[in-house]
Short mmCIF file of C-alpha atoms in Angstrom, two decimals:
data_model
loop_
_atom_site.label_atom_id
_atom_site.label_comp_id
_atom_site.label_asym_id
_atom_site.label_seq_id
_atom_site.Cartn_x
_atom_site.Cartn_y
_atom_site.Cartn_z
CA MET H 28 -27.08 -28.34 -36.07
CA MET H 29 -27.58 -27.77 -32.42
CA ARG H 30 -24.24 -27.16 -31.60
CA ARG H 31 -24.09 -24.28 -34.39
CA ILE H 32 -28.08 -22.82 -33.40
CA ALA H 33 -26.27 -22.46 -29.83
CA ALA H 34 -23.20 -20.96 -31.06
CA ILE H 35 -25.66 -18.12 -33.07
CA VAL H 36 -27.51 -17.89 -30.01
CA LEU H 37 -24.44 -17.40 -27.67
CA ALA H 38 -22.43 -14.99 -30.24
CA THR H 39 -26.15 -12.89 -30.65
CA LEU H 40 -25.99 -12.61 -27.33
CA LEU H 41 -22.64 -11.45 -26.58
CA MET H 42 -23.05 -8.96 -29.25
CA LEU H 43 -26.09 -7.12 -26.92
CA PRO H 44 -24.71 -4.10 -25.76
CA PRO H 45 -24.76 -4.31 -22.05
CA GLN H 46 -27.30 -3.54 -19.61
CA VAL H 47 -26.52 -0.77 -16.95
CA MET H 48 -28.27 -0.93 -14.29
CA GLN H 49 -27.33 1.42 -11.67
CA ALA H 50 -28.83 2.50 -8.51
CA GLY H 51 -29.53 6.74 -8.54
CA THR H 52 -31.42 9.51 -8.99
CA LEU H 53 -33.58 11.45 -11.74
CA LEU H 54 -34.82 14.44 -11.36
CA LEU H 55 -37.22 15.93 -13.69
CA ARG H 56 -37.56 19.50 -15.08
CA ASP H 57 -41.08 19.86 -13.77
CA GLY H 58 -39.56 19.41 -10.28
CA LYS H 59 -40.69 15.24 -9.71
CA ARG H 60 -37.78 13.18 -8.24
CA MET H 61 -37.25 9.73 -8.50
CA ASP H 62 -34.63 7.15 -6.21
CA GLY H 63 -34.03 4.16 -8.04
CA GLU H 64 -32.50 1.67 -10.59
CA VAL H 65 -31.41 4.28 -13.58
CA ARG H 66 -30.03 3.23 -16.76
CA PHE H 67 -29.86 4.60 -20.29
CA THR H 68 -32.08 2.86 -22.90
CA THR H 69 -30.84 1.91 -26.23
CA GLU H 70 -33.14 4.32 -28.29
CA GLY H 71 -30.89 7.15 -25.90
CA GLN H 72 -34.11 7.65 -23.23
CA LEU H 73 -33.48 7.46 -19.13
CA ALA H 74 -35.24 4.45 -17.91
CA ILE H 75 -35.64 4.63 -13.82
CA THR H 76 -37.66 1.50 -11.86
CA PRO H 77 -38.48 4.06 -8.47
CA GLU H 78 -37.85 2.10 -5.31
CA GLY H 79 -40.20 -0.26 -3.98
CA THR H 80 -41.77 -0.34 -7.56
CA ALA H 81 -41.33 -3.01 -10.24
CA LYS H 82 -42.25 -0.67 -13.31
CA GLU H 83 -39.80 1.20 -15.26
CA GLN H 84 -40.65 4.43 -16.54
CA LEU H 85 -38.65 6.15 -19.70
CA HIS H 86 -38.08 9.69 -19.66
CA ALA H 87 -36.74 11.54 -23.03
CA LEU H 88 -32.94 13.05 -22.31
CA GLU H 89 -34.70 16.71 -22.79
CA ALA H 90 -37.15 15.94 -19.81
CA VAL H 91 -34.54 15.36 -17.65
CA GLN H 92 -32.56 17.93 -15.69
CA THR H 93 -30.29 15.96 -13.86
CA ALA H 94 -29.32 12.28 -13.95
CA VAL H 95 -27.07 10.75 -10.94
CA PHE H 96 -25.58 7.06 -11.62
CA SER H 97 -24.55 4.32 -9.57
CA GLY H 98 -25.61 4.47 -5.54
CA LYS H 99 -23.73 8.15 -5.62
CA LEU H 100 -26.43 10.11 -4.50
CA PRO H 101 -25.23 12.55 -1.60
CA ARG H 102 -25.91 11.77 2.00
CA SER H 103 -26.14 13.26 5.60
CA VAL H 104 -23.70 14.13 6.96
CA ASP H 105 -22.66 12.45 10.10
CA ALA H 106 -19.60 13.28 11.59
CA ASN H 107 -19.24 11.39 14.70
CA SER H 108 -21.26 8.51 14.22
CA LYS H 109 -19.58 5.11 15.91
CA ARG H 110 -22.53 3.24 14.37
CA PRO H 111 -20.06 0.52 12.34
CA ASN H 112 -22.42 0.57 9.01
CA ALA H 113 -24.45 3.48 8.98
CA GLU H 114 -22.28 5.68 6.90
CA TRP H 115 -19.71 3.52 5.34
CA THR H 116 -19.54 3.78 1.47
CA LEU H 117 -18.72 0.99 -0.87
CA ARG H 118 -16.15 1.69 -3.25
CA ASP H 119 -13.93 -0.47 -5.75
CA ILE H 120 -10.20 1.27 -6.13
CA GLY H 121 -9.12 0.04 -9.78
CA ASN H 122 -9.92 -2.65 -11.90
CA ALA H 123 -11.73 -5.26 -10.17
CA ASN H 124 -13.38 -8.52 -11.88
CA LYS H 125 -16.56 -7.96 -10.35
CA PRO H 126 -17.85 -5.66 -8.04
CA ALA H 127 -17.32 -6.18 -4.32
CA VAL H 128 -20.30 -6.63 -2.29
CA MET H 129 -20.72 -5.29 1.13
CA GLY H 130 -22.75 -6.59 4.22
CA ALA H 131 -23.32 -4.94 7.14
CA GLY H 132 -25.20 -5.55 10.45
CA ASP H 133 -25.10 -4.28 14.22
CA LYS H 134 -21.72 -5.72 14.66
CA ARG H 135 -19.51 -6.88 11.39
CA ILE H 136 -19.27 -6.25 7.98
CA THR H 137 -18.56 -8.23 5.77
CA LEU H 138 -16.67 -7.39 2.56
CA ARG H 139 -16.79 -9.90 -0.88
CA ASP H 140 -14.28 -8.22 -2.83
CA PHE H 141 -13.15 -9.35 -6.44
CA SER H 142 -10.00 -7.53 -6.82
CA GLY H 143 -6.36 -7.73 -7.00
CA GLY H 144 -3.87 -6.35 -4.46
CA VAL H 145 -1.72 -3.25 -4.68
CA ARG H 146 0.11 -2.52 -7.66
CA ARG H 147 2.65 0.15 -9.49
CA LYS H 148 0.52 2.32 -11.51
CA LYS H 149 2.28 1.43 -14.85
CA TYR H 150 0.24 -2.05 -13.88
CA GLY H 151 -2.99 -0.11 -13.10
CA GLY H 152 -2.51 0.78 -9.60
CA ASP H 153 -4.60 -0.46 -6.72
CA SER H 154 -7.30 -3.04 -6.97
CA ILE H 155 -8.54 -3.18 -4.30
CA ALA H 156 -12.36 -2.61 -2.62
CA PHE H 157 -12.41 -0.08 0.25
CA ILE H 158 -15.04 0.65 2.44
CA GLY H 159 -14.51 4.22 3.44
CA GLN H 160 -15.93 7.73 4.96
CA ARG H 161 -14.00 11.36 4.41
CA LEU H 162 -12.25 12.46 7.04
CA GLU H 163 -11.21 15.94 7.95
CA GLY H 164 -7.96 16.45 10.19
CA ASP H 165 -7.42 14.10 12.99
CA GLY H 166 -8.84 10.68 12.88
CA GLU H 167 -8.25 7.16 13.62
CA ILE H 168 -9.64 3.49 13.06
CA THR H 169 -10.55 0.36 14.72
CA ALA H 170 -11.17 -2.75 13.58
CA ARG H 171 -10.91 -6.79 13.97
CA VAL H 172 -10.42 -8.01 10.88
CA ILE H 173 -11.13 -11.75 9.74
CA VAL H 174 -9.58 -12.55 6.37
CA THR H 175 -11.57 -15.94 5.60
CA GLU H 176 -9.68 -16.99 2.59
CA GLN H 177 -7.03 -18.98 2.82
CA ASN H 178 -5.26 -18.05 -0.52
CA ASN H 179 -2.09 -16.62 0.35
CA ARG H 180 -2.92 -13.16 -1.61
CA ALA H 181 -5.59 -12.23 0.37
CA ARG H 182 -4.86 -8.89 2.27
CA ALA H 183 -7.28 -6.62 4.42
CA GLY H 184 -6.54 -4.09 6.98
CA VAL H 185 -7.49 -0.26 7.72
CA MET H 186 -6.11 2.52 5.29
CA ILE H 187 -6.19 6.10 4.97
CA ARG H 188 -5.81 7.40 1.89
CA GLU H 189 -5.36 10.68 -0.41
CA THR H 190 -8.06 9.99 -2.92
CA LEU H 191 -10.01 7.30 -3.93
CA PHE H 192 -7.77 6.97 -7.12
CA SER H 193 -5.90 3.40 -7.99
CA GLU H 194 -2.60 5.00 -7.26
CA ALA H 195 -3.34 7.15 -4.18
CA ARG H 196 -0.91 7.96 -1.65
CA TYR H 197 -1.80 6.02 1.57
CA VAL H 198 -1.13 4.69 4.68
CA ALA H 199 -2.62 1.34 5.77
CA ILE H 200 -2.44 -1.44 7.88
CA VAL H 201 -2.02 -4.87 5.93
CA ARG H 202 -2.73 -8.42 7.13
CA SER H 203 -1.84 -11.07 5.32
CA VAL H 204 -3.23 -14.38 5.89
CA ASP H 205 -0.36 -16.82 4.89
CA THR H 206 2.11 -14.90 7.89
CA SER H 207 -0.59 -13.88 10.17
CA GLU H 208 1.50 -11.03 9.96
CA CYS H 209 0.52 -7.39 9.74
CA VAL H 210 2.81 -4.39 8.26
CA MET H 211 2.43 -1.10 8.20
CA GLN H 212 2.51 0.31 4.14
CA VAL H 213 3.02 3.28 2.66
CA ARG H 214 2.90 4.74 -0.81
CA GLU H 215 4.34 8.18 -0.44
CA GLU H 216 4.81 8.91 -4.52
CA ARG H 217 1.62 8.12 -6.62
CA THR H 218 3.92 5.76 -8.99
CA ASP H 219 5.34 4.25 -6.61
CA MET H 220 4.91 0.24 -4.80
CA PRO H 221 3.89 1.06 -1.65
CA GLU H 222 6.43 0.54 0.61
CA VAL H 223 6.79 -1.36 4.27
CA VAL H 224 7.55 1.25 7.25
CA GLY H 225 6.83 -1.14 10.33
CA GLU H 226 6.50 -5.09 10.65
CA THR H 227 4.34 -7.38 13.57
CA GLN H 228 6.51 -8.62 16.30
CA LYS H 229 4.71 -11.85 17.16
CA PRO H 230 2.30 -12.93 14.51
CA ILE H 231 -1.70 -13.37 15.18
CA LEU H 232 -3.32 -16.19 14.29
CA GLY H 233 -6.81 -15.75 13.01
CA ALA H 234 -8.37 -12.70 13.63
CA ALA H 235 -6.45 -9.48 14.27
CA TRP H 236 -7.66 -5.90 15.83
CA LEU H 237 -5.92 -3.59 13.62
CA ARG H 238 -5.91 0.42 14.85
CA LEU H 239 -4.79 3.01 12.61
CA THR H 240 -4.12 6.88 13.84
CA ARG H 241 -4.23 9.97 12.08
CA ALA H 242 -2.51 12.80 14.72
CA GLY H 243 -1.51 16.14 12.22
CA ASP H 244 0.62 14.51 9.59
CA LYS H 245 1.53 11.71 12.02
CA PHE H 246 0.32 7.74 11.36
CA THR H 247 0.52 5.36 14.09
CA ALA H 248 -0.29 2.21 13.12
CA ALA H 249 -0.99 -0.95 15.98
CA GLU H 250 -2.31 -4.22 16.35
CA SER H 251 -3.75 -6.45 18.95
CA VAL H 252 -4.68 -10.22 19.46
CA ASP H 253 -7.73 -8.64 21.80
CA GLY H 254 -8.10 -5.50 21.37
CA LYS H 255 -7.00 -5.04 24.50
CA LYS H 256 -3.31 -4.61 24.81
CA TRP H 257 -1.63 -3.03 22.01
CA THR H 258 1.53 -3.18 19.52
CA VAL H 259 3.10 -0.15 17.72
CA LEU H 260 3.66 -1.65 14.36
CA GLY H 261 5.23 1.82 13.40
CA GLU H 262 4.83 5.58 13.15
CA LYS H 263 5.24 7.41 9.91
CA THR H 264 5.19 10.94 8.52
CA LEU H 265 3.16 11.80 5.78
CA PRO H 266 1.56 14.84 4.78
CA LEU H 267 -1.83 14.45 2.66
CA VAL H 268 -3.52 16.81 0.50
CA ASP H 269 -6.01 17.67 2.60
CA GLY H 270 -7.98 19.92 0.72
CA ARG H 271 -11.50 18.30 1.59
CA GLY H 272 -10.59 15.90 3.32
CA VAL H 273 -8.81 12.19 3.00
CA PHE H 274 -10.47 9.04 2.97
CA ILE H 275 -10.28 6.71 6.26
CA GLY H 276 -11.36 2.83 6.08
CA LEU H 277 -11.41 -0.55 5.35
CA PHE H 278 -9.90 -2.50 2.45
CA ALA H 279 -9.67 -5.79 1.26
CA SER H 280 -7.75 -7.40 -1.92
CA GLY H 281 -7.29 -11.32 -3.44
CA THR H 282 -6.19 -12.62 -6.67
CA GLY H 283 -9.24 -11.74 -8.47
CA ALA H 284 -11.45 -14.74 -7.51
CA GLU H 285 -14.31 -14.18 -4.36
CA ASN H 286 -12.56 -13.07 -1.47
CA VAL H 287 -15.07 -12.73 2.02
CA THR H 288 -13.64 -10.60 4.80
CA TYR H 289 -15.20 -9.79 7.91
CA PHE H 290 -14.72 -6.80 10.30
CA ASP H 291 -15.93 -6.69 13.81
CA GLY H 292 -16.59 -3.78 16.23
CA VAL H 293 -15.58 -0.85 13.69
CA VAL H 294 -15.02 2.49 15.12
CA ALA H 295 -13.69 5.34 13.66
CA SER H 296 -13.59 9.14 14.99
CA GLY H 297 -12.72 12.37 13.45
CA LYS H 298 -14.83 14.73 11.73
CA ARG H 299 -16.10 12.07 9.45
CA SER H 300 -18.63 12.62 6.48
CA THR H 301 -20.32 10.14 4.66
CA ILE H 302 -19.08 9.65 1.04
CA THR H 303 -20.73 11.72 -1.56
CA GLU H 304 -21.47 12.02 -5.14
CA ILE H 305 -18.69 14.73 -5.15
CA ASP H 306 -16.38 12.53 -3.12
CA GLN H 307 -16.75 9.92 -5.97
CA VAL H 308 -15.82 12.35 -8.36
CA ASN H 309 -11.87 11.66 -7.66
CA GLU H 310 -10.23 14.85 -8.11
CA PRO H 311 -8.16 14.04 -10.97
CA VAL H 312 -4.22 13.48 -10.66
CA SER H 313 -3.23 14.74 -14.28
CA GLY H 314 -5.44 16.23 -17.37
CA VAL H 315 -6.39 19.08 -19.24
CA VAL H 316 -9.13 21.98 -18.60
CA LEU H 317 -9.92 23.36 -22.18
CA ARG H 318 -10.99 26.80 -22.56
CA SER H 319 -14.59 25.88 -22.58
CA GLY H 320 -14.23 24.90 -18.85
CA THR H 321 -14.40 20.98 -19.74
CA LEU H 322 -12.34 18.91 -17.53
CA ILE H 323 -10.68 16.20 -19.05
CA ALA H 324 -8.58 13.63 -17.13
CA GLY H 325 -5.89 11.14 -18.13
CA ASN H 326 -2.13 10.83 -18.63
CA ILE H 327 -0.55 13.82 -20.39
CA GLU H 328 1.28 12.04 -23.28
CA ARG H 329 2.27 15.28 -25.00
CA VAL H 330 2.12 19.15 -24.80
CA ASP H 331 3.41 21.57 -27.80
CA ALA H 332 2.69 24.05 -30.22
CA LYS H 333 1.30 21.33 -32.38
CA GLU H 334 -0.76 19.02 -30.30
CA VAL H 335 -1.81 18.35 -26.63
CA ARG H 336 -2.52 14.60 -26.20
CA ILE H 337 -3.85 13.05 -23.53
CA ARG H 338 -4.54 9.41 -22.91
CA ARG H 339 -8.09 8.72 -20.40
CA THR H 340 -8.51 6.41 -18.00
CA ASP H 341 -10.23 3.87 -20.19
CA ASN H 342 -7.08 3.95 -22.66
CA GLU H 343 -8.79 6.12 -25.28
CA GLN H 344 -6.28 8.68 -26.73
CA ILE H 345 -7.44 12.67 -27.70
CA SER H 346 -5.64 14.57 -29.59
CA LEU H 347 -6.45 18.69 -28.84
CA ASN H 348 -5.17 21.89 -30.47
CA PRO H 349 -3.09 23.62 -28.05
CA ALA H 350 -5.60 26.83 -29.14
CA SER H 351 -8.43 25.29 -27.09
CA VAL H 352 -6.46 24.18 -23.83
CA SER H 353 -6.41 26.18 -21.47
CA GLN H 354 -4.39 24.36 -18.13
CA VAL H 355 -1.98 21.17 -18.64
CA PHE H 356 -2.19 19.97 -14.52
CA TYR H 357 0.12 17.13 -13.80
CA ALA H 358 -0.53 16.92 -10.04
CA SER H 359 -3.88 17.31 -8.07
CA LEU H 360 -3.63 20.65 -6.91
CA SER H 361 -4.74 21.89 -3.32
CA GLU H 362 -6.71 24.61 -2.71
CA GLY H 363 -4.48 27.65 -2.31
CA MET H 364 -2.54 26.09 -5.87
CA ARG H 365 -6.47 26.02 -7.20
CA ALA H 366 -7.15 30.03 -6.13
CA LYS H 367 -3.70 31.08 -7.95
CA VAL H 368 -4.41 29.30 -11.03
CA GLU H 369 -8.34 30.78 -10.81
CA ARG H 370 -6.89 34.54 -10.80
CA GLY H 371 -6.14 34.00 -14.67
CA SER H 372 -2.44 34.72 -15.04
CA LEU H 373 -0.81 32.19 -17.42
CA GLY H 374 2.27 30.81 -16.42
CA ILE H 375 3.51 27.57 -14.02
CA MET H 376 2.27 26.99 -10.86
CA LEU H 377 4.78 24.46 -9.07
CA GLN H 378 4.21 21.52 -6.84
CA ASP H 379 5.88 23.51 -3.78
CA GLY H 380 3.03 25.98 -4.26
CA ASP H 381 5.24 28.98 -6.06
CA PHE H 382 3.60 30.27 -9.41
CA VAL H 383 6.13 31.70 -12.04
CA ASP H 384 4.48 34.47 -14.21
CA GLY H 385 5.18 33.72 -17.98
CA GLU H 386 4.67 32.29 -21.29
CA LEU H 387 4.99 28.13 -22.02
CA LYS H 388 7.68 27.92 -24.59
CA GLU H 389 8.54 24.50 -25.06
CA ILE H 390 8.05 21.59 -23.40
CA ASP H 391 11.14 19.40 -24.30
CA GLY H 392 10.82 15.81 -22.54
CA ASP H 393 11.52 16.49 -18.53
CA ARG H 394 12.10 20.46 -18.79
CA ILE H 395 9.87 23.29 -19.51
CA SER H 396 11.04 26.34 -20.50
CA VAL H 397 8.77 29.50 -19.65
CA SER H 398 8.98 32.90 -20.70
CA SER H 399 8.57 35.40 -17.62
CA VAL H 400 8.80 39.24 -17.71
CA VAL H 401 11.07 39.06 -14.73
CA PHE H 402 13.60 36.34 -15.52
CA GLY H 403 13.57 36.00 -19.20
CA ILE H 404 13.73 32.13 -20.14
CA THR H 405 13.36 29.88 -17.51
CA GLN H 406 13.70 26.21 -17.72
CA ILE H 407 11.73 24.01 -14.87
CA GLU H 408 12.35 20.22 -14.49
CA ARG H 409 8.67 18.67 -14.88
CA ARG H 410 8.51 17.01 -12.10
CA GLN H 411 8.68 20.35 -10.52
CA VAL H 412 5.49 21.53 -11.68
CA ALA H 413 1.81 20.77 -10.77
CA ALA H 414 0.15 22.38 -13.71
CA VAL H 415 0.94 24.69 -16.83
CA ILE H 416 -1.70 27.57 -17.68
CA LEU H 417 -1.33 28.02 -21.24
CA ARG H 418 -4.65 30.26 -22.10
CA PRO H 419 -7.67 32.05 -20.34
CA LEU H 420 -10.08 30.49 -19.57
CA ALA H 421 -13.26 31.05 -21.60
CA VAL H 422 -16.17 29.24 -20.38
CA GLU H 423 -18.99 28.71 -22.51
CA LYS H 424 -22.78 28.35 -21.24
CA LEU H 425 -23.68 24.91 -22.87
CA PRO H 426 -26.67 22.76 -22.13
CA TRP H 427 -25.13 19.63 -20.84
CA VAL H 428 -22.66 18.65 -18.34
CA VAL H 429 -21.30 15.15 -17.75
CA LYS H 430 -19.25 14.36 -14.74
CA MET H 431 -17.36 11.01 -14.84
CA ALA H 432 -15.87 8.80 -12.28
CA ASP H 433 -12.28 9.58 -13.04
CA GLY H 434 -13.08 12.84 -12.27
CA SER H 435 -13.76 14.41 -15.85
CA GLU H 436 -16.12 17.09 -16.55
CA ILE H 437 -17.29 17.32 -20.03
CA ARG H 438 -19.73 20.13 -21.03
CA ALA H 439 -21.06 19.65 -24.23
CA LYS H 440 -23.50 21.35 -26.91
CA SER H 441 -25.52 17.81 -27.33
CA VAL H 442 -25.71 14.27 -25.98
CA LYS H 443 -26.67 11.23 -27.46
CA LEU H 444 -25.76 7.60 -27.01
CA ASP H 445 -24.15 5.15 -29.30
CA LYS H 446 -24.31 1.42 -27.76
CA ASP H 447 -22.23 1.44 -24.42
CA ARG H 448 -21.41 5.12 -24.90
CA LEU H 449 -22.67 8.74 -24.31
CA VAL H 450 -21.29 10.72 -27.46
CA LEU H 451 -20.55 14.40 -26.71
CA ASP H 452 -20.18 17.26 -28.65
CA GLU H 453 -17.59 19.30 -27.12
CA PRO H 454 -17.21 22.98 -28.96
CA ARG H 455 -12.98 23.14 -28.40
CA ALA H 456 -12.63 18.97 -28.20
CA GLY H 457 -14.79 17.81 -31.23
CA GLU H 458 -16.97 14.77 -30.52
CA VAL H 459 -15.78 13.38 -27.10
CA ARG H 460 -16.88 9.48 -26.48
CA VAL H 461 -17.40 8.39 -23.18
CA LEU H 462 -18.44 4.98 -21.24
CA VAL H 463 -21.93 4.99 -20.23
CA LYS H 464 -20.80 3.09 -16.86
CA ASP H 465 -18.56 5.53 -16.31
CA VAL H 466 -20.82 7.87 -16.23
CA LEU H 467 -21.87 9.48 -12.72
CA ARG H 468 -23.94 12.54 -13.46
CA VAL H 469 -25.58 14.06 -16.33
CA ASP H 470 -26.99 17.67 -15.87
CA SER H 471 -29.04 19.40 -18.48
CA ILE H 472 -28.39 23.37 -18.23
CA LYS H 473 -31.00 25.37 -19.87
CA MET I 25 29.45 -20.12 -18.94
CA MET I 26 25.94 -20.11 -19.97
CA ALA I 27 25.32 -23.15 -17.95
CA ALA I 28 27.13 -22.28 -15.17
CA ARG I 29 25.02 -19.25 -14.79
CA ARG I 30 22.12 -20.92 -15.43
CA VAL I 31 22.90 -23.12 -12.34
CA MET I 32 23.84 -19.97 -10.10
CA ILE I 33 20.39 -18.17 -11.18
CA CYS I 34 18.37 -21.87 -10.19
CA ALA I 35 20.41 -22.34 -6.56
CA LEU I 36 19.58 -18.06 -5.81
CA ALA I 37 16.13 -18.83 -6.78
CA LEU I 38 15.95 -22.10 -5.01
CA VAL I 39 17.70 -20.10 -1.52
CA LEU I 40 15.24 -17.09 -1.90
CA GLY I 41 12.46 -19.69 -2.89
CA SER I 42 13.03 -21.27 0.20
CA MET I 43 13.30 -18.08 2.41
CA PRO I 44 9.84 -17.32 3.55
CA VAL I 45 8.65 -20.68 4.26
CA TRP I 46 9.17 -21.04 7.66
CA ALA I 47 7.72 -17.80 8.12
CA ARG I 48 4.67 -18.88 6.52
CA PHE I 49 2.10 -20.77 7.72
CA ASP I 50 -0.26 -23.37 5.72
CA MET I 51 -3.59 -22.04 6.58
CA THR I 52 -5.47 -25.37 5.17
CA LYS I 53 -3.71 -27.64 7.92
CA PRO I 54 -3.91 -27.57 11.71
CA ILE I 55 -0.64 -25.39 13.10
CA ASN I 56 1.37 -27.33 15.77
CA GLY I 57 3.10 -25.29 18.77
CA GLU I 58 3.78 -25.71 22.67
CA ILE I 59 1.72 -23.62 25.24
CA MET I 60 3.69 -20.52 26.30
CA ARG I 61 1.20 -18.55 28.33
CA ILE I 62 -2.20 -17.74 28.64
CA GLU I 63 -3.57 -14.49 29.39
CA GLY I 64 -7.58 -14.67 29.22
CA ASN I 65 -8.78 -15.99 25.96
CA THR I 66 -5.34 -15.50 24.03
CA VAL I 67 -2.51 -17.70 24.03
CA ALA I 68 1.09 -17.45 22.76
CA LEU I 69 2.08 -20.70 21.10
CA GLY I 70 5.70 -21.50 20.71
CA VAL I 71 5.93 -22.90 16.85
CA GLY I 72 8.48 -24.74 15.45
CA ASP I 73 12.42 -25.62 16.75
CA SER I 74 12.94 -21.92 17.68
CA LYS I 75 9.52 -22.31 19.39
CA ARG I 76 8.76 -18.88 17.26
CA GLU I 77 5.96 -17.06 19.46
CA ILE I 78 2.81 -16.76 17.31
CA LEU I 79 -0.55 -15.03 19.36
CA LEU I 80 -3.78 -16.51 18.91
CA ALA I 81 -7.44 -15.37 20.44
CA ILE I 82 -9.92 -17.72 21.55
CA GLU I 83 -13.74 -17.62 20.04
CA PRO I 84 -16.57 -18.28 21.49
CA GLU I 85 -17.53 -20.74 18.84
CA THR I 86 -13.82 -22.64 19.35
CA VAL I 87 -14.04 -26.05 19.96
CA ILE I 88 -11.55 -27.21 23.04
CA SER I 89 -10.44 -30.42 23.85
CA LEU I 90 -7.59 -31.98 25.91
CA ASN I 91 -6.27 -35.51 25.50
CA GLY I 92 -9.01 -36.02 22.96
CA ASN I 93 -11.92 -35.07 25.33
CA LYS I 94 -13.83 -32.05 25.68
CA ALA I 95 -12.25 -29.07 27.75
CA LYS I 96 -12.72 -25.99 29.15
CA TRP I 97 -10.34 -22.97 28.49
CA SER I 98 -9.66 -22.62 32.42
CA GLU I 99 -7.78 -26.44 32.01
CA MET I 100 -4.91 -25.52 29.52
CA HIS I 101 -1.50 -24.81 30.92
CA ALA I 102 1.27 -23.86 29.42
CA GLY I 103 3.94 -26.40 28.44
CA PHE I 104 0.79 -28.20 26.62
CA ARG I 105 0.88 -29.15 23.21
CA ALA I 106 -1.70 -27.85 20.78
CA LEU I 107 -2.98 -28.30 17.25
CA VAL I 108 -4.77 -25.20 16.41
CA THR I 109 -7.32 -25.18 13.21
CA ILE I 110 -8.09 -21.94 11.69
CA LYS I 111 -11.02 -21.90 9.96
CA ASP I 112 -13.17 -19.15 7.88
CA GLY I 113 -10.10 -16.60 9.56
CA VAL I 114 -10.82 -17.99 13.02
CA CYS I 115 -9.89 -20.55 15.49
CA GLN I 116 -11.92 -23.59 15.29
CA LYS I 117 -10.29 -26.28 17.25
CA PHE I 118 -7.78 -26.21 20.00
CA GLU I 119 -7.01 -29.49 20.56
CA ALA I 120 -4.08 -29.79 23.36
CA THR I 121 -2.37 -32.64 24.35
CA GLY I 122 -0.45 -32.91 28.08
CA GLN I 123 -0.38 -33.92 31.79
CA LYS I 124 -2.39 -31.59 33.87
#
């Protein structure tokens, strides 16, 4: 009997919607600003426990101008501080069993992560904990890395990566605990497994100093047992898309169980800034822009005259009427590319930056046919294409804008809560349901 | 034919599986080596029959002993045998044996 009651209680607890409690900010319509723990209530209100208080306040969604979640507050820019902890931001990249935790003292950064390593995109991309900053142009990071986990899959090191997406291109120095070796590891293409381009000559037992330098497109990796005499592991030329900068920092990954790594004497140089809310909104690698201005990030599964179908990062499939789609993009666009796309011409933006004016005729497997006034019907290989512009934007002024962690920015006529999801009424896509835990920011525009 | 193929695959797996073992260290056990060189607080140890060199930094908290007695780092010399215990990612014990 007691066992049955316990089972019923457990089942009831499991059925309850998850409590989503995150650090953030509420800006109210009356101009009041509060920082603290922000969450959606099950009644669809926004609740905040302001910093320094224990009492939760409830606010109707209509009273809120902006709600920012999950520690995504913009922070002050600190371009050249050498302090190890002040402006470092922790970010779980990819799926981790639990969120990582960072502790920062004057000399040491402690990282407890529950992530699972670097992987191919089809297996979900990297699963690492990353402590980073934004870097514009040349820069360098040095740290003494101590991997405490004795499990042979524990890895840690320093890294410069193009985006905070799990399949981002990057250069890293990866320290393995089982071999006591460091390797210079590079992911040149987003869908690839990383490659080793340089490695230790003499393994270092215990703690090791690592240094990764970016000078133009050239990266240099070095290691040292004492932080004084350095040995170059390798060099690699890799042009990273550097529109608003790349990300420089420390990382660790393990087996999904708790993995503790210490980073001592962390020093970064170059034009750096703290990762802000805007940075956290990853630039989507692929997705669609609707004519309403809504951007939905995800994998493009189908584009033809009948349907545009996209699979979002939360694995939900969205089927769209092609008439409601303005752009389909297969790669993150550089600033120059974006400027060309925003001119409003229909056609195809190529990966090399060229723009082919014309009307999309067909996407057949790996080939895209476009009808151009100058060239007639032209076939282009899909892998050469960064974006297809199908129709001009007709941005509507809508009362709600919801920004998601995967880079989606959804404009909606209404927003309501349904258990652990926000239900957004998007004028072109219809009802779009998103997980509350993935919402970075909600803006009410009136 | 199938059995022969299976034997071949098993043999290959055994060979491949055993390949990296020499290069790996079991950090849960002390690592045995010979002091090759000392530079400041760092030491090059020769490990295994091939005396493959690995480097190690001695930490302020490392417990150092020579022939079972507590010792100073300055007492260490090339040619001594050493047993190194790694804990929490750093050198916890450096136990040397040898004649001065």
